[in-house]
PDB file of C-alpha atoms in Angstrom:
ATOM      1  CA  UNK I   1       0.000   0.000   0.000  1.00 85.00           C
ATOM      2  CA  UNK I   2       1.110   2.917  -0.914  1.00 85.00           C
ATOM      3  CA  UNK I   3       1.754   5.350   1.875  1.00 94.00           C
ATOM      4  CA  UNK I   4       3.994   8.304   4.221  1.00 97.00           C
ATOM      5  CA  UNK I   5       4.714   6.858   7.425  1.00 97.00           C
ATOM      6  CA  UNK I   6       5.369   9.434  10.608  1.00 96.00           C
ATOM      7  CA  UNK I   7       6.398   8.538  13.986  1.00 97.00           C
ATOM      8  CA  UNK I   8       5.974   8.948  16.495  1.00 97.00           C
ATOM      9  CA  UNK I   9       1.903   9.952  16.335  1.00 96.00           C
ATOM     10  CA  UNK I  10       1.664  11.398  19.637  1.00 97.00           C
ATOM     11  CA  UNK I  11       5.087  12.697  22.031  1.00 97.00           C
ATOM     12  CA  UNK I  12       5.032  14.869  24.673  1.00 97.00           C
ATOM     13  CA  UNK I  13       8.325  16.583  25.500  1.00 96.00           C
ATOM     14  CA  UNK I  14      10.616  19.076  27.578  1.00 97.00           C
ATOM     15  CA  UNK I  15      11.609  22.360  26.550  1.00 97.00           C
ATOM     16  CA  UNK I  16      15.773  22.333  25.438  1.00 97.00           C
ATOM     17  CA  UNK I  17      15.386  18.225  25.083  1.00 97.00           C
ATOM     18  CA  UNK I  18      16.581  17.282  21.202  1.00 97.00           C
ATOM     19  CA  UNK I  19      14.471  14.767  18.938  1.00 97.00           C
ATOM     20  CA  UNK I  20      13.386  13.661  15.808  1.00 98.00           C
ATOM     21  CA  UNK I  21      10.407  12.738  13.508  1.00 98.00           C
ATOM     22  CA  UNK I  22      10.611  10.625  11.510  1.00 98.00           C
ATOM     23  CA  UNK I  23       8.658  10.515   8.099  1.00 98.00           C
ATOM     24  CA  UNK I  24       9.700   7.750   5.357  1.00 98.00           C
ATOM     25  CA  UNK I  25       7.297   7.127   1.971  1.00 98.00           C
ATOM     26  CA  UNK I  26       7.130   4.222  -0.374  1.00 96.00           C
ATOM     27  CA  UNK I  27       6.519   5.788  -3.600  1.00 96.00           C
ATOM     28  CA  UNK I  28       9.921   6.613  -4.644  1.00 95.00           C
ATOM     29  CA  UNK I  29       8.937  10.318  -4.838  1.00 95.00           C
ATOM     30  CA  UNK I  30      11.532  12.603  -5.362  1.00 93.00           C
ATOM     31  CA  UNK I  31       9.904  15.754  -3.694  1.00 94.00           C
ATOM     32  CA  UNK I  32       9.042  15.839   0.501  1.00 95.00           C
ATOM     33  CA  UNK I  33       8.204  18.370   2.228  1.00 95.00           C
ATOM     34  CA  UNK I  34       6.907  19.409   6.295  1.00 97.00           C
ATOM     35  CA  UNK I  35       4.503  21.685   7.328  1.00 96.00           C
ATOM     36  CA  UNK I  36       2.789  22.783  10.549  1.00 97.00           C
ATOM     37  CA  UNK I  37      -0.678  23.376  11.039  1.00 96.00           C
ATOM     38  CA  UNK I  38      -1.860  25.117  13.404  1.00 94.00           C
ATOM     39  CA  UNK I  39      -5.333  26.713  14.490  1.00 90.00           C
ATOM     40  CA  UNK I  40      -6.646  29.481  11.756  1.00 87.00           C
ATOM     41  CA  UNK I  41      -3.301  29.384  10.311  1.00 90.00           C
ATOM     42  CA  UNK I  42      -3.563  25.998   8.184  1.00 90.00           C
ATOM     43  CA  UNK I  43      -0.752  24.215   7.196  1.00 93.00           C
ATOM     44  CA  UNK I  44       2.793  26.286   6.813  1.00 93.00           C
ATOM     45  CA  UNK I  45       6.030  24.702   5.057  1.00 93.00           C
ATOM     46  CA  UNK I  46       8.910  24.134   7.512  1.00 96.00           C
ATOM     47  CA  UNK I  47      11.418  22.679   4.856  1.00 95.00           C
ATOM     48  CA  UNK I  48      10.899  20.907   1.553  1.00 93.00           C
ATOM     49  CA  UNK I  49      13.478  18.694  -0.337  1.00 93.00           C
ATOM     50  CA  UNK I  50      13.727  18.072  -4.161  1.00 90.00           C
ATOM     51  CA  UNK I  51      15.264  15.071  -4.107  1.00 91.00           C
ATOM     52  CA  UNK I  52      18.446  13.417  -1.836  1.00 92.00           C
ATOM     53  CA  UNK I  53      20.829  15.770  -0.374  1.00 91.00           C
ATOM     54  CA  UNK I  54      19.246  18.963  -1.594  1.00 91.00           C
ATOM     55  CA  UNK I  55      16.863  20.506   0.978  1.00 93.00           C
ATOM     56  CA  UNK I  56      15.074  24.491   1.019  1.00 91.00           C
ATOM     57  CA  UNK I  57      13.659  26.535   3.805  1.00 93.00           C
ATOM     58  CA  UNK I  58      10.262  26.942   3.719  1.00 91.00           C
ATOM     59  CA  UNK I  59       7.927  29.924   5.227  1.00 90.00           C
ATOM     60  CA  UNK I  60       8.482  28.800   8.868  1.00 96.00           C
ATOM     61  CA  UNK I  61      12.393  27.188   9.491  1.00 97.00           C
ATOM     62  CA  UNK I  62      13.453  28.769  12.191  1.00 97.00           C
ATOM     63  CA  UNK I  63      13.885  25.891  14.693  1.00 97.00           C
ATOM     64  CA  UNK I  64      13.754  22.986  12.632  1.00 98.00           C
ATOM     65  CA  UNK I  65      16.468  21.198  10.985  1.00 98.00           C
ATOM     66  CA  UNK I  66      16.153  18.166   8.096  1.00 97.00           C
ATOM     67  CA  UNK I  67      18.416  15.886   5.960  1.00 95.00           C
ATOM     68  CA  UNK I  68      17.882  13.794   3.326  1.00 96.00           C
ATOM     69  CA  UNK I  69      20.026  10.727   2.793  1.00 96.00           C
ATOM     70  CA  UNK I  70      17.853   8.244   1.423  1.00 96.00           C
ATOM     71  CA  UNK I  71      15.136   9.124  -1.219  1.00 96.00           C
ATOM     72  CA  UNK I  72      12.674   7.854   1.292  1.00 97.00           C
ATOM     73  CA  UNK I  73      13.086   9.373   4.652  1.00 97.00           C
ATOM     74  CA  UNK I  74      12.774  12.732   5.419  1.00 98.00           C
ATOM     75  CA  UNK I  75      13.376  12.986   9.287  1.00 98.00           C
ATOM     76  CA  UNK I  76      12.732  16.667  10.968  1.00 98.00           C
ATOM     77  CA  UNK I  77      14.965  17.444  14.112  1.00 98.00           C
ATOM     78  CA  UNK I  78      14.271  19.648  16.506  1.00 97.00           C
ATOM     79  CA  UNK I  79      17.908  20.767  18.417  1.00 96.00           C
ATOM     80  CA  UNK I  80      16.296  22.627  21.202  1.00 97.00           C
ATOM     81  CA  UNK I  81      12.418  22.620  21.140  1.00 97.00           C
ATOM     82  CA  UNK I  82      10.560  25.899  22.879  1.00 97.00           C
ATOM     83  CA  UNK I  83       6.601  25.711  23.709  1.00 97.00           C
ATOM     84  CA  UNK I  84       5.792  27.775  20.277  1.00 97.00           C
ATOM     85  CA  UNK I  85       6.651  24.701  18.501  1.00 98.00           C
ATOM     86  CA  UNK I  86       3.888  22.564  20.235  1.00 98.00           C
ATOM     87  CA  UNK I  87       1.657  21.782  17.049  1.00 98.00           C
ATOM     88  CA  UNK I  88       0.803  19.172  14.447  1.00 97.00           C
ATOM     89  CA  UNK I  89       3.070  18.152  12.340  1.00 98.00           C
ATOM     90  CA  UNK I  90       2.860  16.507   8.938  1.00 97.00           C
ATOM     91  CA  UNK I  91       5.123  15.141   5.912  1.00 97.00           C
ATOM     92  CA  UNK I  92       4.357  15.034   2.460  1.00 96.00           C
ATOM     93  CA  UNK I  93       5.695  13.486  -0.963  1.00 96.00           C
ATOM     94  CA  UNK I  94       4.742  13.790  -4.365  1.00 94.00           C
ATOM     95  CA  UNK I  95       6.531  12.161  -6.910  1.00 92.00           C
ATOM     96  CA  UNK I  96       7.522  15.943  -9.178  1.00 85.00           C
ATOM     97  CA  UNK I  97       6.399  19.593  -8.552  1.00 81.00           C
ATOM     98  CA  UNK I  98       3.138  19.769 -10.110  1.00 83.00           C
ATOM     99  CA  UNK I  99       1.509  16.896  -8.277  1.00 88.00           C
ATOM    100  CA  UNK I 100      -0.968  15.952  -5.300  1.00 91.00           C
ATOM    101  CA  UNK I 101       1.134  15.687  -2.053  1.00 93.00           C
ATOM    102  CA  UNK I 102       0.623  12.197  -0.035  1.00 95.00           C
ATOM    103  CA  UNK I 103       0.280  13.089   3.017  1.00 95.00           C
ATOM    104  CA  UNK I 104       1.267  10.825   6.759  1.00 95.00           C
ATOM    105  CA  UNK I 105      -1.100  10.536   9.604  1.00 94.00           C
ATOM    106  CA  UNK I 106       0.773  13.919  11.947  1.00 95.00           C
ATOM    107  CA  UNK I 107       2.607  13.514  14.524  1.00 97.00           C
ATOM    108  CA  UNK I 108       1.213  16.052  17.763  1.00 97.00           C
ATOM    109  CA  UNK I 109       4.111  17.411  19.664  1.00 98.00           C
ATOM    110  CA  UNK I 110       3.871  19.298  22.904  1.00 98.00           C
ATOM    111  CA  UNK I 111       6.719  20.947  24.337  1.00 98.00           C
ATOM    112  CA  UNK I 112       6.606  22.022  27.681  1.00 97.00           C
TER     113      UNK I 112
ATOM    114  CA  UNK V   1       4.515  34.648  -5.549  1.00 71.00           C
ATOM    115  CA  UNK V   2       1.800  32.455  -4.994  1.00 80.00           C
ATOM    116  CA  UNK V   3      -1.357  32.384  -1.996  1.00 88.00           C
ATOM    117  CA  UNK V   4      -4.653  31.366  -1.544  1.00 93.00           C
ATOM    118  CA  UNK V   5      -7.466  32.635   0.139  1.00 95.00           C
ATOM    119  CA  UNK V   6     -10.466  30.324   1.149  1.00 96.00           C
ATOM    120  CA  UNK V   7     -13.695  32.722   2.575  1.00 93.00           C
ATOM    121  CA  UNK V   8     -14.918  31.540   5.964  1.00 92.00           C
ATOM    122  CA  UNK V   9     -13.176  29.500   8.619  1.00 93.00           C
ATOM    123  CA  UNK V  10     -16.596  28.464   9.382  1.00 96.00           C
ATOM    124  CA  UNK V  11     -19.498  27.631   7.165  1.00 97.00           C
ATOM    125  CA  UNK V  12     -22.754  25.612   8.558  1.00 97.00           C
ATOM    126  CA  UNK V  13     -25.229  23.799   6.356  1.00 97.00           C
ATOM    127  CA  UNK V  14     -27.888  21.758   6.893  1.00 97.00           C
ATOM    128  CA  UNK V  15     -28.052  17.885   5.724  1.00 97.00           C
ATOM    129  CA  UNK V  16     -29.076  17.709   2.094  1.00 97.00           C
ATOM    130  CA  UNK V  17     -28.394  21.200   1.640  1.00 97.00           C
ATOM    131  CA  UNK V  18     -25.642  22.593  -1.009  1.00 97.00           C
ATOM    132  CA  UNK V  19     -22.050  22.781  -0.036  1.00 98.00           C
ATOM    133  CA  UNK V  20     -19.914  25.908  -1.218  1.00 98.00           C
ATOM    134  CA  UNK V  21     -16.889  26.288   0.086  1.00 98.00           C
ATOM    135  CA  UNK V  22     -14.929  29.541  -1.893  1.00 98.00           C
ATOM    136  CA  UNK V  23     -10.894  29.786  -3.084  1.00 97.00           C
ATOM    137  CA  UNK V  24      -9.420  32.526  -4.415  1.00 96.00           C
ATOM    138  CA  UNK V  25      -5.656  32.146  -5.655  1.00 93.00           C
ATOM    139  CA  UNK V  26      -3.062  34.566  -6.920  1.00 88.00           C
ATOM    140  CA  UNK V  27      -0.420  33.043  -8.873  1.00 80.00           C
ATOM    141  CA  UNK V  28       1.591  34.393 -11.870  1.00 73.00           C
ATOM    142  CA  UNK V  29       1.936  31.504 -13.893  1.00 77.00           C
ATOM    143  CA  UNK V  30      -1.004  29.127 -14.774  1.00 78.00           C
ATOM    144  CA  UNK V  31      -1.557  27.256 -11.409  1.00 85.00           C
ATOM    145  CA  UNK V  32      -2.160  24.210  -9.945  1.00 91.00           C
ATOM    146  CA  UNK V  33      -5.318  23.671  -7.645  1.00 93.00           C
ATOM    147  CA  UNK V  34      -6.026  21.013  -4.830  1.00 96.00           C
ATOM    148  CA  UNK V  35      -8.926  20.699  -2.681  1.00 97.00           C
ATOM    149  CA  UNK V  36      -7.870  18.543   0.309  1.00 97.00           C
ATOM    150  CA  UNK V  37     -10.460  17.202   3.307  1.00 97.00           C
ATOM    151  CA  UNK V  38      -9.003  16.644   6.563  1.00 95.00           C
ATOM    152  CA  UNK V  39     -11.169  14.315   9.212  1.00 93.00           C
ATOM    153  CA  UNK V  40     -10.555  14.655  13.256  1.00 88.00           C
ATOM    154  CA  UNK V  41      -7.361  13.333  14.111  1.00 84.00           C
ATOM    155  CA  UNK V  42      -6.806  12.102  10.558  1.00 87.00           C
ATOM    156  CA  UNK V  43      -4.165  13.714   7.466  1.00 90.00           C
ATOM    157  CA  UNK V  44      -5.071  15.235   4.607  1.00 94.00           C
ATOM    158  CA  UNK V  45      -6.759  13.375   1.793  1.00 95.00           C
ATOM    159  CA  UNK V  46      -7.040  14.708  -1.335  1.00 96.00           C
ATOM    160  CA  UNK V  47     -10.506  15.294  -2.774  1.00 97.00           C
ATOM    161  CA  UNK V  48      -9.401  16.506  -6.268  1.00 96.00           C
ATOM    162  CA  UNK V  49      -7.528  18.511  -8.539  1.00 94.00           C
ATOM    163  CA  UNK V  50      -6.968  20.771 -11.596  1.00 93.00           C
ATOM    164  CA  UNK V  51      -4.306  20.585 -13.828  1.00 87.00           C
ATOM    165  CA  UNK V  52      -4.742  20.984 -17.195  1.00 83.00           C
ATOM    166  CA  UNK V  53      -7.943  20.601 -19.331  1.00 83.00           C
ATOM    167  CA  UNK V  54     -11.276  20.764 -18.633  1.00 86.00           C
ATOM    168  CA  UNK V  55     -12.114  23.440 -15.754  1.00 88.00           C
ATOM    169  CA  UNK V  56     -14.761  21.275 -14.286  1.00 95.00           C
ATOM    170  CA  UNK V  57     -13.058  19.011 -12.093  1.00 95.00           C
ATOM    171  CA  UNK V  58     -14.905  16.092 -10.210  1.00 96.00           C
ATOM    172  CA  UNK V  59     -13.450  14.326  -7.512  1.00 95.00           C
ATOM    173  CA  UNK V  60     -14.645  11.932  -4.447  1.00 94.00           C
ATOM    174  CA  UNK V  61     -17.834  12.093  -2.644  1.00 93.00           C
ATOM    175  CA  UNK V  62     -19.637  13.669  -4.788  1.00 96.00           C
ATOM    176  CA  UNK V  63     -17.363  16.951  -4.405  1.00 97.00           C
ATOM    177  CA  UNK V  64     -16.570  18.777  -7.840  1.00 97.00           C
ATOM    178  CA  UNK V  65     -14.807  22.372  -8.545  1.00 97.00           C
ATOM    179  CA  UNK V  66     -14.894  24.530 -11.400  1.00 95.00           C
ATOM    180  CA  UNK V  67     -11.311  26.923 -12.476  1.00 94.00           C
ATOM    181  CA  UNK V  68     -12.229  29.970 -13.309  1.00 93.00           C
ATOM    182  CA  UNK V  69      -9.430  31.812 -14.550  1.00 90.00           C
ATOM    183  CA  UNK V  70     -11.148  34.960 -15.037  1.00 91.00           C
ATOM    184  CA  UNK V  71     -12.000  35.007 -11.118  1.00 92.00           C
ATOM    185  CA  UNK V  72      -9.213  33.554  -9.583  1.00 93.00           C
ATOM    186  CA  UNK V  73     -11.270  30.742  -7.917  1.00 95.00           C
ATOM    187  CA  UNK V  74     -11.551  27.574  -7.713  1.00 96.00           C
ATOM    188  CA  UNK V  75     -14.927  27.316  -5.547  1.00 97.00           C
ATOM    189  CA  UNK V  76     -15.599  23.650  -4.129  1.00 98.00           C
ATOM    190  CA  UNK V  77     -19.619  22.171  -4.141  1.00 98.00           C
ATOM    191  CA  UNK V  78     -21.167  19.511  -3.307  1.00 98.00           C
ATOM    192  CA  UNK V  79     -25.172  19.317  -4.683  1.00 97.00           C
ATOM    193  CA  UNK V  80     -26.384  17.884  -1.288  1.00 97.00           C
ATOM    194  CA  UNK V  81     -24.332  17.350   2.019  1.00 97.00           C
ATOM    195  CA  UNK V  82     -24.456  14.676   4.392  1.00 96.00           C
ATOM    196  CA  UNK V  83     -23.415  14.434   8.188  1.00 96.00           C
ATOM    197  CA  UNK V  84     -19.887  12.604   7.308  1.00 95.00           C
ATOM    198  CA  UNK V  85     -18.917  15.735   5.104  1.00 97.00           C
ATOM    199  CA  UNK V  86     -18.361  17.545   8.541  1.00 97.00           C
ATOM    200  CA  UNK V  87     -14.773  18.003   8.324  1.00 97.00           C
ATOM    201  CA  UNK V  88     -12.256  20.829   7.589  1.00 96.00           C
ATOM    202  CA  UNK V  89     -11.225  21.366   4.066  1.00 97.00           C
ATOM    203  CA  UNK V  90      -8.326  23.362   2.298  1.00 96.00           C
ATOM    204  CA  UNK V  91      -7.295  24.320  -0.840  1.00 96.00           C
ATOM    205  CA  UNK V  92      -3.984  24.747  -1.939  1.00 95.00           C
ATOM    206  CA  UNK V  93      -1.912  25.716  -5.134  1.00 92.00           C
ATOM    207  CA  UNK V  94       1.373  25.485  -7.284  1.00 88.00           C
ATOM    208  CA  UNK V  95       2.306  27.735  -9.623  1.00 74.00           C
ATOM    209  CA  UNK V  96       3.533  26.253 -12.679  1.00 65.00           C
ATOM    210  CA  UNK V  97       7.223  25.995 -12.729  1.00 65.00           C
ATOM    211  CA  UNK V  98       7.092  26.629  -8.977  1.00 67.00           C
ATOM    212  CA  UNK V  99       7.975  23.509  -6.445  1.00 74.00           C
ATOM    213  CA  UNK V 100       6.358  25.194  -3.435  1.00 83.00           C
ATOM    214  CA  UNK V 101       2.183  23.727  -2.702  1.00 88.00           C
ATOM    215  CA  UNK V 102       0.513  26.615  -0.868  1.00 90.00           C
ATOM    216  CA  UNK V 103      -2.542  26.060   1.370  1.00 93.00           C
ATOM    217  CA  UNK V 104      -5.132  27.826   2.371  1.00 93.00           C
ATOM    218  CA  UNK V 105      -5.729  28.212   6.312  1.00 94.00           C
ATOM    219  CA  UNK V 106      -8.665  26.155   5.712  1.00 95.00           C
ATOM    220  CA  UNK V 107     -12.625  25.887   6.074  1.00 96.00           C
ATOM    221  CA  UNK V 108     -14.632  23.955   9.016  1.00 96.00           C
ATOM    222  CA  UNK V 109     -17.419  22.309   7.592  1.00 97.00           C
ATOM    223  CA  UNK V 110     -20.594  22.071  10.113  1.00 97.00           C
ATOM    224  CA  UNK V 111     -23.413  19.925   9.253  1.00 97.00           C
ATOM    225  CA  UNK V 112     -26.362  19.681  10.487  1.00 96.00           C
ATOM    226  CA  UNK V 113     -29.576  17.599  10.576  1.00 94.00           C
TER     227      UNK V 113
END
């Protein structure tokens, strides 16, 4: 089936305390992507990637860091997570620029 | 640059009763358009899309949307909605050439009976 995996789905955390989502897809896309969503704000790009090793800022970095090593994972690390980066988070592929995304389940962090 | 703006963060209907939910885009080049539904505690799932061709686009559910360059819109109906269309839906765009998919901050769907 063909699908973008996140995990964890739910993690509660501390504030200064480093981790990582991961986000991996099946479909041998070449373009992923995170966002944020958050309430009357809808979904905001963090960082996108074009395909392995090349990565772009999107509207919202600041705070967020992500590599891409393997065509299908696209983790997103948070160094040193703050409370304004408690939200829902989700990753996306498509398999070029001008198609549907495919998005994963969210994952709903809260930093405190 | 490219943005969309979807009218209402809210909009109630009653069951059986016609869905409209309203996108406006600005793009510079000849766009891409997605209308995405997202249930409680679930991602987004795509409803449909325009990309080239004809401007009447149908997608699942009984959902359809109609490009209209002229406007800038790319309005979202449904003839007659039922309770398990409550759900929050957002548009979102491309701009040709353009890698980036915008998204609208999105539209709560109430239904009622």
């Amino acid at each position: 089936e063909a699908q973008v995996t996140q995990n964890p789905r739910y993690l509660i955390t501390v504030t200064g305390k480093k981790l990582t989502v991961t986000c991996s897809q099946n479909m041998n896309h070449e373009y992923m992507s995170w966002y944020r969503q958050d309430p009357g704000l809808g979904l905001r790009q963090i960082y996108y990637s074009m395909n392995v090793e090349v990565t772009d800022k999107g509207d919202v970095p600041e705070g967020y860091k992500v590599s891409r090593k393997e065509k299908r994972n696209f983790p997103l690390i948070l160094e040193s997570p703050s409370p304004n980066q408690t939200s829902l988070y989700f990753c996306a592929s498509r398999a070029n620029p001008n198609t549907e995304a495919f998005f994963g389940q969210g994952t709903r962090l809260t930093v405190v | 640059a490219q943005s969309v703006t979807q009218l209402g963060s809210h909009v109630s209907v009653s069951e059986g009763a016609l869905v409209l939910l309203r996108c406006n885009y600005s793009s510079s080049v000849p766009p891409y358009l997605f209308w995405y539904v997202q249930y409680p505690n679930q991602g987004l799932q795509l409803l449909l899309k325009y990309t080239t061709g004809a401007t009447l686009v149908k997608g699942i559910n009984g959902f359809e949307a109609e490009f209209k360059k002229s406007e800038t819109s790319f309005h979202l109906t449904k003839p007659s909605a039922h309770m398990s269309d409550a759900a929050e839906y957002f548009c979102a765009v491309i701009a040709s050439g353009y890698s980036t998919l915008t998204f609208g901050k999105g539209t709560m769907l109430l239904v009622s009976p």
